[in-house]
Amino acid sequence: MFPLSVTETTLGRESASAVWLNHASVSRRHCVIRQENDAFKVYDLDSYNGTFVNGRPVKEQVLAHADQLRVGNVELLFLIEEGEDAPLGQLVRWDDSNPLTESAKELRPETLLHNTEQSLVAVPEHERVARDLGVLLRIASRINRLRRTQEVVKEILDAVFEIIPADRGAVILGRGEKDFSSVHGKHREPHSNPVRVSRTVVEHVMRERVAVLTNDIKTSETLKTAESLVAEKISSLMCVPLIVVEKLLGVIYLDASDPLVHFDEAHLQLLAAIAGMAAVSLENARQVEWLEDENTRLKSTLAIEHNMIGESGPAQEVYHFIQRVAPAKSAVLICGESGTGKELAAHAIHANSRRADHPFVPINCAALTETLLESELFGHEKGAFTGAIGRKQGKLEVAHGGSVFLDEIGEMTLAMQSRLLRFLQDHKIERVGGTRSIELDVRVIAATNRDLEAMIEAGTFREDLYHRLNVVKLTMPSLRERKEDIPLLATYFTAKYAKECKRAIAGITAEARALLQTYDWPGNIRELENAIERAVVLGSTDTIGVDDLPRRVADLAEHGQPPAKYYDAVKDAKRQIVQNALAQAKGNYTEAAKLLGIHPNNLHRVIRTLDLKTATAK
């Protein structure tokens, strides 16, 4: 446990650091946590291995309770301690006097349970026994249906007042005898004053795990200075522990001021029985609340950030756009160059929406022929075509209630565009070979790296479909437009592939980092990721240096920024190589891919990137 300074806390391998982390993966001065107003913020100090919050590399980040902080390879958990003055604590006031005298009775839970069973049989007051049993059954029935801690606590106190003649009651929950996380008090009659609770009694019951009962508070010589107890004229009190499977949750505390009221052992046994039932319900409620809070925290983290890395202005604009558009039902068109993270943005929109608990179904429109794409999207009936041996649900049906992501929408044929337009108009589909309309609730998110307006002019993309898809448009920035994010992305990819390859990488050298920011990255984030993966796989040292980077990037160190025509020349050379391979293979993509030594899917991607599809079709 490392307590934070009220102003600034440094973390690093340097022995003078406030949090000394003597590990090779940690830089000498790695990061610093500063308190700014009412928040804590972490700043990375240009460390080799980077600073991560919830798995994301950051330069600066506001920390929330339970955030996971990774410094190099050292995992830390950021916690904001809860104090005793929680909002619910206003209903209880602590009293430090000790009302326990020699005549006070103490019983352990196992004794109480045994004695309760005997007394319920032996007591002649049959009406009281029947009443008490009835109340216990009602309590058990009611609290077992509750799933919130405060609801269970309220039900406990209401039930106690039904069966025990107490004037005041309190439920104190805590992690130890001096560490109380939640307190709740109640007067039998409406009262604005807080319930006074003896801290000594509570700590004694939690420490010894015993139930206590005393009726001689007024006559006790040791309590003459207990002004609070005298003021309330308390004559009797009881306190029992809340224990479930050897785990201490807290106590139930009762007292009475009426001199005619004396708590007896039967009252103590009944209170212990209530505590035994209540402890299980309280533990269940606390577990449910913890799981719901953790789920909400993780969702809130993932919804805005998930795997989208970046803190630059253009990246922040994307995040803000996602926040605004995600709650709506409208179709979204995501444009941008290849490799800019369009699918991640689509997933972010889905994860932020009310559809987040329903499917997110991606489909690449360029990877399938027209017939296969139609079957994939709309499904087919048995016997609809050769090979259709059974009924199949389409991706739109699978995505019912959620979102479907249509990547490379510009590659869709005009016939398929017409069918998609029909669905966007009436939200109904018919399976291939089917006659029955199926109504669906699906949000469509489409993406393309092509200029759809130019395609409309060329007659290869339907204008009416474009307007249906282009309700809300997001243009993803290229990496050269957000170069300040390159160090964060490079750090993230280094950690990712170092873990996959089981290599200890201390980080990226300053020279290599500067070079990464100089290169224009025409392939965007995908190209950067491939470059870092290559450096991790082929590197022989514990750092990534200039020599580990691809030749096209390392050339910048020797010759400076290549001329503007450099990339055009490289593109022309690639285009010629692909065209020659296709000509040699007589237009067969699979054979051409074999000649080039690449996978056919990669060849399709290269053809799209080089805009060769029209040329190869001629």
Coordinates of C-alpha atoms in Angstrom, one line a residue:
M1 CA 0.0 0.0 0.0
F2 CA 1.5 3.3 -1.1
P3 CA -0.2 6.4 0.3
L4 CA -0.4 9.4 -2.0
S5 CA 1.0 12.8 -1.2
V6 CA -1.5 15.7 -1.1
T7 CA 0.4 17.5 -3.9
E8 CA 2.7 15.2 -5.9
T9 CA 3.8 11.6 -5.9
T10 CA 6.6 10.3 -8.1
L11 CA 6.9 6.7 -9.3
G12 CA 10.1 5.2 -10.6
R13 CA 13.2 3.1 -10.2
E14 CA 15.1 6.0 -8.7
S15 CA 15.5 5.4 -4.9
A16 CA 14.4 9.0 -4.2
S17 CA 11.0 8.3 -5.7
A18 CA 8.0 8.5 -3.4
V19 CA 6.9 5.1 -4.8
W20 CA 10.1 3.2 -5.4
L21 CA 9.6 0.4 -8.0
N22 CA 12.9 -1.4 -8.3
H23 CA 12.2 -3.2 -11.6
A24 CA 14.1 -3.2 -14.9
S25 CA 11.0 -2.3 -16.9
V26 CA 10.5 0.9 -14.8
S27 CA 12.3 4.1 -15.9
R28 CA 14.3 6.0 -13.3
R29 CA 11.6 8.7 -13.3
H30 CA 8.7 7.0 -14.8
C31 CA 5.5 8.9 -14.0
V32 CA 4.1 11.3 -11.4
I33 CA 0.6 11.5 -9.8
R34 CA -0.5 15.0 -8.9
Q35 CA -3.6 16.1 -7.0
E36 CA -5.3 18.9 -9.0
N37 CA -8.4 20.4 -7.3
D38 CA -10.4 17.3 -6.2
A39 CA -8.9 14.9 -8.7
F40 CA -5.7 12.9 -9.1
K41 CA -4.0 12.9 -12.5
V42 CA -1.1 10.8 -13.7
Y43 CA 1.6 12.1 -16.1
D44 CA 4.0 9.9 -18.0
L45 CA 7.6 11.3 -17.8
D46 CA 8.7 10.1 -21.3
S47 CA 9.3 6.7 -19.9
Y48 CA 10.7 3.8 -22.0
N49 CA 7.9 1.4 -21.4
G50 CA 5.1 3.8 -21.0
T51 CA 2.4 4.3 -18.4
F52 CA -0.9 2.5 -18.9
V53 CA -4.3 3.1 -17.3
N54 CA -6.8 0.2 -17.7
G55 CA -4.6 -1.2 -20.4
R56 CA -4.3 2.0 -22.5
P57 CA -1.0 3.9 -22.8
V58 CA -1.5 7.6 -21.7
K59 CA 0.6 10.8 -21.5
E60 CA -1.8 12.2 -18.9
Q61 CA -5.0 10.9 -17.4
V62 CA -7.4 11.6 -14.6
L63 CA -7.5 8.6 -12.3
A64 CA -10.8 7.1 -11.0
H65 CA -11.3 4.8 -8.1
A66 CA -10.2 1.2 -8.9
D67 CA -8.3 2.2 -12.0
Q68 CA -5.5 -0.3 -13.0
L69 CA -2.2 1.5 -13.3
R70 CA 0.7 -0.2 -15.1
V71 CA 4.1 1.3 -14.7
G72 CA 6.4 -0.7 -17.0
N73 CA 5.6 -4.3 -16.1
V74 CA 4.5 -3.4 -12.5
E75 CA 0.7 -3.6 -12.0
L76 CA -0.8 -1.2 -9.4
L77 CA -4.4 -0.5 -8.3
F78 CA -5.4 3.1 -7.6
L79 CA -7.8 3.4 -4.7
I80 CA -9.6 6.3 -3.1
E81 CA -10.1 5.5 0.5
E82 CA -13.6 5.8 1.9
G83 CA -13.8 7.8 5.1
E84 CA -16.0 7.3 8.1
D85 CA -18.1 10.3 7.2
A86 CA -20.1 8.6 4.4
P87 CA -23.4 10.1 3.6
L88 CA -25.3 7.4 5.5
G89 CA -23.2 8.1 8.6
Q90 CA -25.3 11.2 9.3
L91 CA -27.9 8.9 10.9
V92 CA -25.5 7.7 13.6
R93 CA -23.4 9.5 16.2
W94 CA -20.6 7.6 17.9
D95 CA -20.3 7.7 21.7
D96 CA -16.9 6.6 23.2
S97 CA -18.2 5.7 26.6
N98 CA -18.2 2.1 27.8
P99 CA -21.7 0.8 29.0
L100 CA -20.5 -2.7 29.5
T101 CA -20.5 -3.7 33.2
E102 CA -19.8 -6.9 35.1
S103 CA -23.5 -7.9 34.9
A104 CA -23.5 -7.6 31.1
K105 CA -24.2 -10.9 29.4
E106 CA -22.1 -12.2 26.5
L107 CA -23.1 -15.2 24.3
R108 CA -21.4 -16.6 21.3
P109 CA -23.4 -17.2 18.1
E110 CA -23.2 -21.0 18.2
T111 CA -24.5 -20.9 21.8
L112 CA -27.3 -18.6 20.8
L113 CA -28.5 -20.8 18.1
H114 CA -28.6 -23.9 20.4
N115 CA -30.3 -22.0 23.2
T116 CA -32.8 -20.5 20.8
E117 CA -34.0 -23.9 19.7
Q118 CA -34.4 -25.0 23.3
S119 CA -36.1 -21.9 24.5
L120 CA -38.7 -21.9 21.7
V121 CA -39.8 -25.3 22.9
A122 CA -39.5 -24.7 26.6
V123 CA -41.1 -21.2 26.9
P124 CA -44.7 -21.4 28.1
E125 CA -45.7 -18.1 26.5
H126 CA -47.1 -19.8 23.4
E127 CA -48.5 -16.7 22.0
R128 CA -45.2 -14.9 22.1
V129 CA -43.4 -17.9 20.6
A130 CA -46.0 -18.1 17.7
R131 CA -45.7 -14.4 17.1
D132 CA -41.9 -14.4 17.1
L133 CA -41.8 -17.4 14.7
G134 CA -44.3 -15.7 12.4
V135 CA -42.2 -12.5 12.3
L136 CA -39.0 -14.5 11.6
L137 CA -40.7 -16.2 8.7
R138 CA -41.9 -12.9 7.3
I139 CA -38.5 -11.4 7.7
A140 CA -36.8 -14.3 5.9
S141 CA -39.3 -14.1 3.1
R142 CA -38.9 -10.3 2.7
I143 CA -35.1 -9.9 2.9
N144 CA -34.4 -12.8 0.6
R145 CA -36.1 -10.9 -2.2
L146 CA -34.0 -7.7 -1.8
R147 CA -30.9 -7.0 -3.9
R148 CA -29.7 -3.7 -2.5
T149 CA -27.8 -3.2 0.7
Q150 CA -29.8 -0.2 1.9
E151 CA -33.0 -2.0 1.2
V152 CA -31.9 -5.0 3.3
V153 CA -30.7 -2.7 6.2
K154 CA -34.0 -0.8 6.2
E155 CA -35.9 -4.1 6.3
I156 CA -33.8 -5.4 9.2
L157 CA -34.5 -2.3 11.3
D158 CA -38.2 -2.4 10.5
A159 CA -38.4 -6.1 11.4
V160 CA -36.5 -5.6 14.6
F161 CA -39.0 -2.9 15.8
E162 CA -41.9 -5.4 15.1
I163 CA -40.5 -8.0 17.5
I164 CA -38.3 -6.2 20.1
P165 CA -39.3 -3.2 22.2
A166 CA -36.3 -1.1 21.2
D167 CA -36.5 2.7 20.9
R168 CA -33.5 3.0 18.6
G169 CA -31.6 0.7 16.3
A170 CA -28.6 0.8 14.0
V171 CA -26.9 -1.5 11.5
I172 CA -23.1 -0.9 11.3
L173 CA -21.2 -2.5 8.4
G174 CA -17.5 -2.6 8.4
R175 CA -14.3 -4.4 7.3
G176 CA -12.9 -4.5 10.8
E177 CA -13.5 -3.4 14.4
K178 CA -12.4 0.2 13.7
D179 CA -13.1 0.4 10.0
F180 CA -16.8 1.1 9.4
S181 CA -17.9 1.5 5.8
S182 CA -21.6 2.1 6.2
V183 CA -23.9 3.0 9.1
H184 CA -27.6 3.4 9.3
G185 CA -29.7 4.3 12.3
K186 CA -33.5 4.6 13.0
H187 CA -35.7 5.8 15.8
R188 CA -39.0 4.0 16.5
E189 CA -40.7 7.4 16.6
P190 CA -40.0 10.1 14.0
H191 CA -36.9 11.9 15.2
S192 CA -34.4 14.3 13.5
N193 CA -31.5 13.5 15.9
P194 CA -29.0 10.9 15.0
V195 CA -28.9 7.6 16.8
R196 CA -26.2 7.5 19.5
V197 CA -24.1 4.3 19.3
S198 CA -21.4 3.2 21.8
R199 CA -18.2 2.7 19.8
T200 CA -16.8 0.6 22.7
V201 CA -19.7 -1.9 22.5
V202 CA -19.5 -2.2 18.7
E203 CA -15.7 -2.7 18.7
H204 CA -16.0 -5.3 21.5
V205 CA -18.7 -7.3 19.6
M206 CA -16.7 -7.2 16.4
R207 CA -13.4 -8.1 18.0
E208 CA -14.7 -10.9 20.2
R209 CA -17.6 -12.0 17.8
V210 CA -20.0 -12.2 20.7
A211 CA -23.5 -10.9 21.4
V212 CA -23.9 -8.6 24.4
L213 CA -26.9 -7.6 26.6
T214 CA -27.0 -5.1 29.5
N215 CA -29.8 -3.6 31.6
D216 CA -28.0 -1.7 34.4
I217 CA -26.7 1.3 32.5
K218 CA -28.4 3.8 34.8
T219 CA -26.9 2.3 37.9
S220 CA -23.4 1.8 36.6
E221 CA -20.7 3.9 38.3
T222 CA -18.6 3.8 35.2
L223 CA -21.1 5.6 33.1
K224 CA -21.6 8.8 35.1
T225 CA -19.5 10.7 32.6
A226 CA -21.3 9.3 29.6
E227 CA -23.3 12.4 28.9
S228 CA -24.8 11.1 25.7
L229 CA -26.2 8.0 27.3
V230 CA -27.5 10.0 30.3
A231 CA -29.1 12.5 27.9
E232 CA -30.9 9.8 26.0
K233 CA -31.9 8.1 29.4
I234 CA -30.8 4.7 27.9
S235 CA -31.6 1.8 30.3
S236 CA -30.9 -1.3 28.1
L237 CA -28.9 -2.1 25.1
M238 CA -28.1 -5.2 22.9
C239 CA -25.6 -5.7 20.2
V240 CA -25.1 -8.9 18.0
P241 CA -22.6 -9.6 15.2
L242 CA -23.5 -10.2 11.6
I243 CA -21.5 -13.2 10.5
V244 CA -21.7 -15.3 7.3
V245 CA -19.4 -18.3 6.6
E246 CA -16.9 -17.0 9.3
K247 CA -16.9 -13.6 7.6
L248 CA -17.7 -10.6 9.9
L249 CA -19.9 -8.1 8.1
G250 CA -20.8 -5.8 11.0
V251 CA -23.3 -5.6 13.9
I252 CA -26.9 -4.8 14.8
Y253 CA -27.2 -2.4 17.7
L254 CA -30.4 -1.7 19.8
D255 CA -31.1 0.3 22.9
A256 CA -34.2 1.4 24.9
S257 CA -34.9 4.4 27.2
D258 CA -38.2 3.2 28.8
P259 CA -37.4 2.1 32.4
L260 CA -40.1 -0.5 32.1
V261 CA -38.4 -2.2 29.2
H262 CA -35.7 -4.7 29.9
F263 CA -34.2 -6.8 27.2
D264 CA -34.0 -10.4 28.2
E265 CA -32.2 -13.4 26.8
A266 CA -35.1 -14.3 24.5
H267 CA -34.8 -10.9 22.9
L268 CA -31.1 -11.5 22.4
Q269 CA -31.8 -14.9 20.9
L270 CA -34.3 -13.4 18.5
L271 CA -32.0 -10.6 17.5
A272 CA -29.3 -13.2 16.8
A273 CA -31.7 -15.2 14.7
I274 CA -32.5 -12.1 12.7
A275 CA -28.8 -11.3 12.3
G276 CA -28.1 -14.8 11.1
M277 CA -30.6 -14.5 8.3
A278 CA -29.8 -10.9 7.5
A279 CA -26.0 -11.5 7.2
V280 CA -26.6 -13.9 4.2
S281 CA -28.9 -11.4 2.5
L282 CA -26.5 -8.5 3.2
E283 CA -23.5 -10.4 1.7
N284 CA -25.5 -11.4 -1.4
A285 CA -26.7 -7.8 -1.8
R286 CA -23.1 -6.4 -1.5
Q287 CA -21.8 -9.0 -4.0
V288 CA -24.6 -8.0 -6.5
E289 CA -23.8 -4.3 -6.0
W290 CA -20.1 -4.9 -6.5
L291 CA -20.6 -6.8 -9.7
E292 CA -23.0 -4.2 -11.1
D293 CA -20.6 -1.4 -10.1
E294 CA -17.7 -3.2 -11.7
N295 CA -19.7 -3.9 -14.8
T296 CA -20.8 -0.3 -15.1
R297 CA -17.2 0.9 -14.6
L298 CA -15.8 -1.5 -17.2
K299 CA -18.5 -0.5 -19.6
S300 CA -17.9 3.2 -19.1
T301 CA -14.2 2.6 -19.7
L302 CA -14.7 0.5 -22.7
A303 CA -17.6 2.6 -24.2
I304 CA -15.5 5.7 -24.8
E305 CA -12.0 4.3 -25.1
H306 CA -11.9 0.5 -25.6
N307 CA -9.0 -0.1 -28.0
M308 CA -8.9 3.4 -29.5
I309 CA -5.6 4.9 -28.6
G310 CA -4.9 8.6 -28.8
E311 CA -5.0 11.9 -27.0
S312 CA -4.5 14.3 -29.8
G313 CA -7.1 16.9 -30.9
P314 CA -8.4 14.9 -33.9
A315 CA -8.7 11.8 -31.7
Q316 CA -10.6 13.7 -29.1
E317 CA -13.0 15.0 -31.8
V318 CA -13.7 11.4 -32.8
Y319 CA -14.4 10.4 -29.1
H320 CA -16.8 13.4 -28.7
F321 CA -18.5 12.5 -32.0
I322 CA -19.1 9.0 -30.8
Q323 CA -20.5 10.2 -27.5
R324 CA -23.0 12.4 -29.3
V325 CA -24.1 10.0 -32.1
A326 CA -24.1 6.7 -30.2
P327 CA -27.4 7.0 -28.3
A328 CA -29.3 7.7 -31.6
K329 CA -30.8 5.1 -33.9
S330 CA -29.6 6.7 -37.1
A331 CA -27.4 5.0 -39.7
V332 CA -23.7 6.1 -39.6
L333 CA -21.3 6.4 -42.5
I334 CA -17.6 6.2 -41.4
C335 CA -15.1 7.4 -44.1
G336 CA -11.3 7.5 -44.0
E337 CA -8.2 6.0 -45.4
S338 CA -7.4 2.3 -45.0
G339 CA -6.0 1.5 -41.6
T340 CA -7.4 4.4 -39.7
G341 CA -9.5 2.3 -37.3
K342 CA -13.0 2.6 -38.9
E343 CA -14.1 -0.8 -37.4
L344 CA -12.9 0.3 -33.9
A345 CA -15.0 3.5 -34.3
A346 CA -18.0 1.4 -35.4
H347 CA -17.6 -0.8 -32.4
A348 CA -17.3 2.2 -30.1
I349 CA -20.6 3.6 -31.5
H350 CA -22.3 0.3 -30.8
A351 CA -20.8 -0.1 -27.3
N352 CA -22.0 3.4 -26.3
S353 CA -25.5 2.8 -27.6
R354 CA -28.6 1.3 -25.9
R355 CA -27.9 -1.7 -28.1
A356 CA -24.6 -2.5 -26.4
D357 CA -26.1 -5.7 -24.8
H358 CA -27.1 -7.0 -28.3
P359 CA -24.9 -8.3 -31.1
F360 CA -22.4 -6.3 -33.1
V361 CA -22.0 -8.1 -36.4
P362 CA -19.3 -7.1 -38.9
I363 CA -19.2 -8.1 -42.5
N364 CA -16.7 -7.2 -45.2
C365 CA -18.6 -6.5 -48.4
A366 CA -15.4 -6.8 -50.5
A367 CA -14.4 -10.2 -49.4
L368 CA -17.5 -12.0 -50.9
T369 CA -19.0 -12.4 -54.3
E370 CA -22.5 -10.9 -54.9
T371 CA -24.3 -14.2 -54.4
L372 CA -22.4 -15.1 -51.2
L373 CA -22.9 -11.6 -49.9
E374 CA -26.6 -11.7 -50.5
S375 CA -26.8 -15.0 -48.6
E376 CA -24.6 -13.7 -45.8
L377 CA -26.7 -10.6 -45.3
F378 CA -30.2 -11.8 -45.8
G379 CA -29.9 -15.6 -45.2
H380 CA -31.5 -18.3 -47.4
E381 CA -34.1 -21.0 -47.3
K382 CA -33.4 -24.7 -47.9
G383 CA -33.0 -25.4 -51.6
A384 CA -32.7 -21.7 -52.6
F385 CA -29.6 -22.6 -54.7
T386 CA -27.2 -25.4 -55.2
G387 CA -25.6 -26.2 -51.9
A388 CA -28.3 -24.7 -49.7
I389 CA -28.9 -27.8 -47.7
G390 CA -30.7 -26.1 -44.9
R391 CA -32.2 -22.8 -43.8
K392 CA -29.6 -20.1 -42.8
Q393 CA -30.1 -16.9 -40.9
G394 CA -28.4 -13.9 -42.4
K395 CA -26.2 -11.4 -40.6
L396 CA -29.0 -8.9 -40.4
E397 CA -31.2 -11.4 -38.6
V398 CA -28.3 -12.3 -36.2
A399 CA -27.9 -8.6 -35.5
H400 CA -31.6 -8.1 -34.5
G401 CA -31.7 -5.6 -31.6
G402 CA -28.0 -4.7 -32.2
S403 CA -25.8 -3.3 -35.0
V404 CA -24.4 -4.5 -38.3
F405 CA -21.1 -3.1 -39.6
L406 CA -20.8 -3.1 -43.4
D407 CA -17.1 -2.6 -44.1
E408 CA -16.0 -1.6 -47.6
I409 CA -19.6 -0.6 -48.6
G410 CA -18.2 1.0 -51.8
E411 CA -17.4 -2.5 -53.1
M412 CA -21.1 -3.6 -53.1
T413 CA -22.7 -4.2 -56.5
L414 CA -25.6 -2.2 -57.7
A415 CA -28.0 -5.1 -57.3
M416 CA -27.0 -5.6 -53.7
Q417 CA -27.2 -1.9 -53.1
S418 CA -30.8 -2.0 -54.2
R419 CA -31.6 -4.8 -51.7
L420 CA -29.8 -3.0 -48.9
L421 CA -31.7 0.2 -49.7
R422 CA -35.0 -1.7 -49.5
F423 CA -34.1 -2.9 -46.0
L424 CA -33.1 0.6 -44.9
Q425 CA -36.5 1.9 -46.0
D426 CA -38.8 -0.6 -44.4
H427 CA -36.5 -2.6 -42.1
K428 CA -37.8 -5.8 -43.5
I429 CA -36.0 -8.6 -45.3
E430 CA -36.8 -11.8 -47.2
R431 CA -34.4 -14.7 -47.2
V432 CA -33.0 -15.8 -50.5
G433 CA -35.6 -18.3 -51.9
G434 CA -38.1 -17.2 -49.2
T435 CA -41.5 -15.5 -49.5
R436 CA -42.1 -14.3 -45.9
S437 CA -41.1 -10.8 -44.8
I438 CA -39.1 -10.6 -41.5
E439 CA -39.2 -7.3 -39.6
L440 CA -35.9 -6.5 -37.9
D441 CA -34.6 -3.8 -35.6
V442 CA -31.0 -3.3 -36.7
R443 CA -28.8 -0.2 -36.8
V444 CA -26.6 0.0 -39.9
I445 CA -23.0 1.4 -39.6
A446 CA -21.2 1.4 -42.9
A447 CA -17.6 2.2 -43.7
T448 CA -15.5 2.9 -46.8
N449 CA -12.2 4.3 -47.9
R450 CA -13.5 5.3 -51.3
D451 CA -15.0 8.6 -52.5
L452 CA -18.7 7.7 -52.7
E453 CA -19.7 11.0 -54.3
A454 CA -17.3 10.4 -57.1
M455 CA -18.7 6.9 -57.5
I456 CA -22.2 8.4 -57.7
E457 CA -21.1 10.6 -60.6
A458 CA -19.5 7.5 -62.2
G459 CA -22.8 5.6 -61.8
T460 CA -21.3 2.8 -59.6
F461 CA -23.0 3.8 -56.4
R462 CA -26.7 4.6 -55.8
E463 CA -27.3 8.2 -54.7
D464 CA -30.5 7.3 -52.8
L465 CA -28.5 4.6 -50.8
Y466 CA -25.8 7.2 -50.1
H467 CA -28.3 9.5 -48.6
R468 CA -29.8 6.7 -46.5
L469 CA -26.4 5.8 -45.1
N470 CA -25.0 9.3 -44.8
V471 CA -27.4 10.4 -42.0
V472 CA -24.4 11.0 -39.8
K473 CA -20.9 11.0 -41.2
L474 CA -17.6 10.4 -39.4
T475 CA -14.3 10.9 -41.1
M476 CA -11.5 9.1 -39.4
P477 CA -8.2 11.2 -39.3
S478 CA -5.2 9.7 -41.0
L479 CA -2.1 9.0 -38.8
R480 CA -0.2 11.9 -40.4
E481 CA -2.9 14.2 -39.1
R482 CA -2.4 13.0 -35.5
K483 CA 1.3 12.4 -35.3
E484 CA 1.4 13.3 -31.6
D485 CA -0.4 10.0 -31.0
I486 CA 2.3 7.9 -32.7
P487 CA 4.4 7.5 -29.4
L488 CA 1.3 6.2 -27.6
L489 CA 0.4 3.8 -30.4
A490 CA 3.9 2.6 -30.7
T491 CA 4.2 2.0 -27.0
Y492 CA 0.9 0.1 -27.0
F493 CA 1.9 -2.2 -29.9
T494 CA 5.4 -2.8 -28.4
A495 CA 3.8 -4.0 -25.1
K496 CA 1.2 -6.1 -27.1
Y497 CA 3.7 -8.0 -29.3
A498 CA 6.4 -8.2 -26.6
K499 CA 3.9 -10.2 -24.6
E500 CA 2.8 -12.3 -27.5
C501 CA 6.4 -13.1 -28.4
K502 CA 7.5 -13.5 -24.8
R503 CA 10.3 -10.9 -25.2
A504 CA 11.4 -8.4 -22.6
I505 CA 11.4 -5.1 -24.4
A506 CA 12.5 -2.1 -22.3
G507 CA 11.0 0.4 -24.8
I508 CA 11.7 2.4 -27.9
T509 CA 14.9 4.6 -28.2
A510 CA 14.5 8.3 -28.5
E511 CA 16.0 8.2 -32.0
A512 CA 13.6 5.6 -33.2
R513 CA 10.6 7.4 -31.5
A514 CA 11.5 10.6 -33.3
L515 CA 11.8 8.8 -36.6
L516 CA 8.4 7.2 -36.2
Q517 CA 6.9 10.7 -35.9
T518 CA 8.7 11.9 -39.0
Y519 CA 7.4 9.2 -41.3
D520 CA 4.1 9.9 -43.0
W521 CA 2.6 6.4 -42.6
P522 CA 0.5 6.1 -45.8
G523 CA -0.8 2.8 -44.4
N524 CA -1.8 4.6 -41.2
I525 CA -2.2 2.7 -37.9
R526 CA -2.2 -0.7 -39.6
E527 CA 1.2 0.1 -41.1
L528 CA 2.6 1.4 -37.8
E529 CA 1.4 -1.8 -36.1
N530 CA 3.1 -4.0 -38.7
A531 CA 6.3 -2.0 -38.3
I532 CA 6.4 -2.4 -34.5
E533 CA 5.4 -6.1 -34.7
R534 CA 8.3 -6.7 -37.2
A535 CA 10.7 -4.8 -34.9
V536 CA 9.7 -6.9 -31.9
V537 CA 9.9 -10.2 -33.8
L538 CA 13.3 -9.5 -35.6
G539 CA 15.0 -7.3 -32.9
S540 CA 17.9 -8.8 -31.0
T541 CA 18.2 -6.2 -28.2
D542 CA 16.0 -5.2 -25.3
T543 CA 15.1 -1.9 -27.0
I544 CA 13.6 -1.0 -30.4
G545 CA 16.1 1.2 -32.3
V546 CA 16.4 2.7 -35.7
D547 CA 17.9 -0.4 -37.2
D548 CA 14.9 -2.5 -36.1
L549 CA 12.5 -0.3 -38.1
P550 CA 11.4 -1.2 -41.7
R551 CA 13.8 0.1 -44.5
R552 CA 11.3 2.6 -45.7
V553 CA 11.2 4.2 -42.3
A554 CA 14.9 3.9 -41.5
D555 CA 15.7 5.6 -44.9
L556 CA 14.5 8.8 -43.3
A557 CA 17.5 8.7 -40.8
E558 CA 20.0 8.6 -43.7
H559 CA 18.4 10.7 -46.4
G560 CA 15.8 12.8 -44.6
Q561 CA 12.2 13.2 -45.7
P562 CA 11.8 11.6 -49.2
P563 CA 10.4 13.8 -51.9
A564 CA 6.7 14.0 -52.5
K565 CA 7.1 11.9 -55.7
Y566 CA 8.7 9.1 -53.7
Y567 CA 5.4 7.5 -52.7
D568 CA 3.9 7.9 -56.1
A569 CA 6.9 6.0 -57.6
V570 CA 6.5 3.2 -55.0
K571 CA 2.8 3.0 -55.8
D572 CA 3.4 2.8 -59.5
A573 CA 5.9 0.0 -59.0
K574 CA 3.5 -2.0 -56.9
R575 CA 0.7 -1.4 -59.4
Q576 CA 2.9 -2.7 -62.2
I577 CA 4.0 -5.8 -60.2
V578 CA 0.4 -6.7 -59.5
Q579 CA -0.8 -6.1 -63.1
N580 CA 2.1 -8.3 -64.4
A581 CA 1.1 -11.1 -62.0
L582 CA -2.5 -11.0 -63.0
A583 CA -1.6 -11.0 -66.7
Q584 CA 0.6 -14.0 -66.2
A585 CA -2.1 -15.8 -64.3
K586 CA -4.7 -14.8 -66.9
G587 CA -6.8 -12.9 -64.4
N588 CA -7.0 -15.7 -61.9
Y589 CA -6.6 -14.0 -58.4
T590 CA -5.6 -17.2 -56.6
E591 CA -2.8 -18.0 -59.1
A592 CA -1.7 -14.4 -59.1
A593 CA -1.4 -14.4 -55.3
K594 CA 0.7 -17.6 -55.5
L595 CA 3.1 -15.9 -58.0
L596 CA 3.4 -12.9 -55.6
G597 CA 3.8 -15.1 -52.5
I598 CA 0.9 -13.6 -50.7
H599 CA -2.6 -14.7 -49.5
P600 CA -5.5 -14.1 -52.0
N601 CA -7.2 -11.9 -49.4
N602 CA -4.1 -9.7 -49.2
L603 CA -4.1 -9.4 -53.0
H604 CA -7.7 -8.2 -52.9
R605 CA -6.7 -5.6 -50.3
V606 CA -3.7 -4.4 -52.4
I607 CA -5.9 -4.1 -55.5
R608 CA -8.4 -2.0 -53.6
T609 CA -5.7 0.2 -52.1
L610 CA -4.0 0.8 -55.4
D611 CA -7.5 1.3 -57.1
L612 CA -6.8 -1.4 -59.6
K613 CA -10.2 -3.1 -59.5
T614 CA -11.6 -1.2 -62.5
A615 CA -8.4 -1.7 -64.4
T616 CA -8.3 -5.5 -63.8
A617 CA -12.0 -5.8 -64.8
K618 CA -11.2 -4.5 -68.3

